Amino acid sequence: MSTVTPTTTTALIVAGTRDGLAAAKARGRTGGRPTVITPELLRAARDMLPNPENSITSIAKLLGVSPGTLYNHIPDLRQFRGGGHAKELASGQRPPA
């Protein structure tokens, strides 16, 4: 008769989950919610950013995504919009450090 502690049970569950995810990945399957942003939408957003009349919200509405999606896919967006570096962002360049 063996005793299984909660810690051991948790470790077995975690190991089984990781094995299952690795097997699914080997078959070309991945989990998670599909992304809504495409390279074309991202390019369009970057093209609209230099114009200060375009807010992040208005760009997002026009493209059919949420503002959070733009912030997630354009990592430096908050810094560029706040610091007036929208031109560098649109061209794909980083501002001098």
mmCIF file of C-alpha atoms in Angstrom, residues 2 12 14-15 19 21-22 24-26 28 31-32 37-38 46 55 62 65 67 70 75 78 86 89 97:
data_model
loop_
_atom_site.group_PDB
_atom_site.id
_atom_site.type_symbol
_atom_site.label_atom_id
_atom_site.label_comp_id
_atom_site.label_asym_id
_atom_site.label_seq_id
_atom_site.Cartn_x
_atom_site.Cartn_y
_atom_site.Cartn_z
ATOM 1 C CA SER A 2 1.442 3.333 -1.003
ATOM 2 C CA LEU A 12 1.907 13.806 -11.613
ATOM 3 C CA VAL A 14 1.728 18.680 -14.119
ATOM 4 C CA ALA A 15 3.945 16.043 -15.742
ATOM 5 C CA ASP A 19 3.648 15.481 -21.845
ATOM 6 C CA LEU A 21 1.188 19.531 -24.649
ATOM 7 C CA ALA A 22 4.534 18.307 -26.015
ATOM 8 C CA ALA A 24 0.248 17.954 -29.386
ATOM 9 C CA LYS A 25 3.029 20.331 -30.399
ATOM 10 C CA ALA A 26 4.857 17.462 -32.128
ATOM 11 C CA GLY A 28 1.585 20.551 -35.135
ATOM 12 C CA GLY A 31 -3.416 25.818 -27.947
ATOM 13 C CA GLY A 32 -4.678 29.261 -27.164
ATOM 14 C CA ILE A 37 -4.064 40.780 -36.145
ATOM 15 C CA THR A 38 -2.444 40.140 -39.503
ATOM 16 C CA ARG A 46 1.807 51.702 -38.214
ATOM 17 C CA SER A 55 -5.958 58.142 -31.594
ATOM 18 C CA LEU A 62 -11.136 51.397 -37.955
ATOM 19 C CA VAL A 65 -9.483 45.250 -33.251
ATOM 20 C CA PRO A 67 -6.806 49.065 -28.518
ATOM 21 C CA LEU A 70 -2.532 47.190 -30.819
ATOM 22 C CA PRO A 75 5.374 46.828 -27.906
ATOM 23 C CA ARG A 78 2.791 53.622 -25.395
ATOM 24 C CA ALA A 86 5.336 58.139 -33.918
ATOM 25 C CA LEU A 89 7.502 53.767 -35.018
ATOM 26 C CA ALA A 97 18.418 55.604 -26.367
#
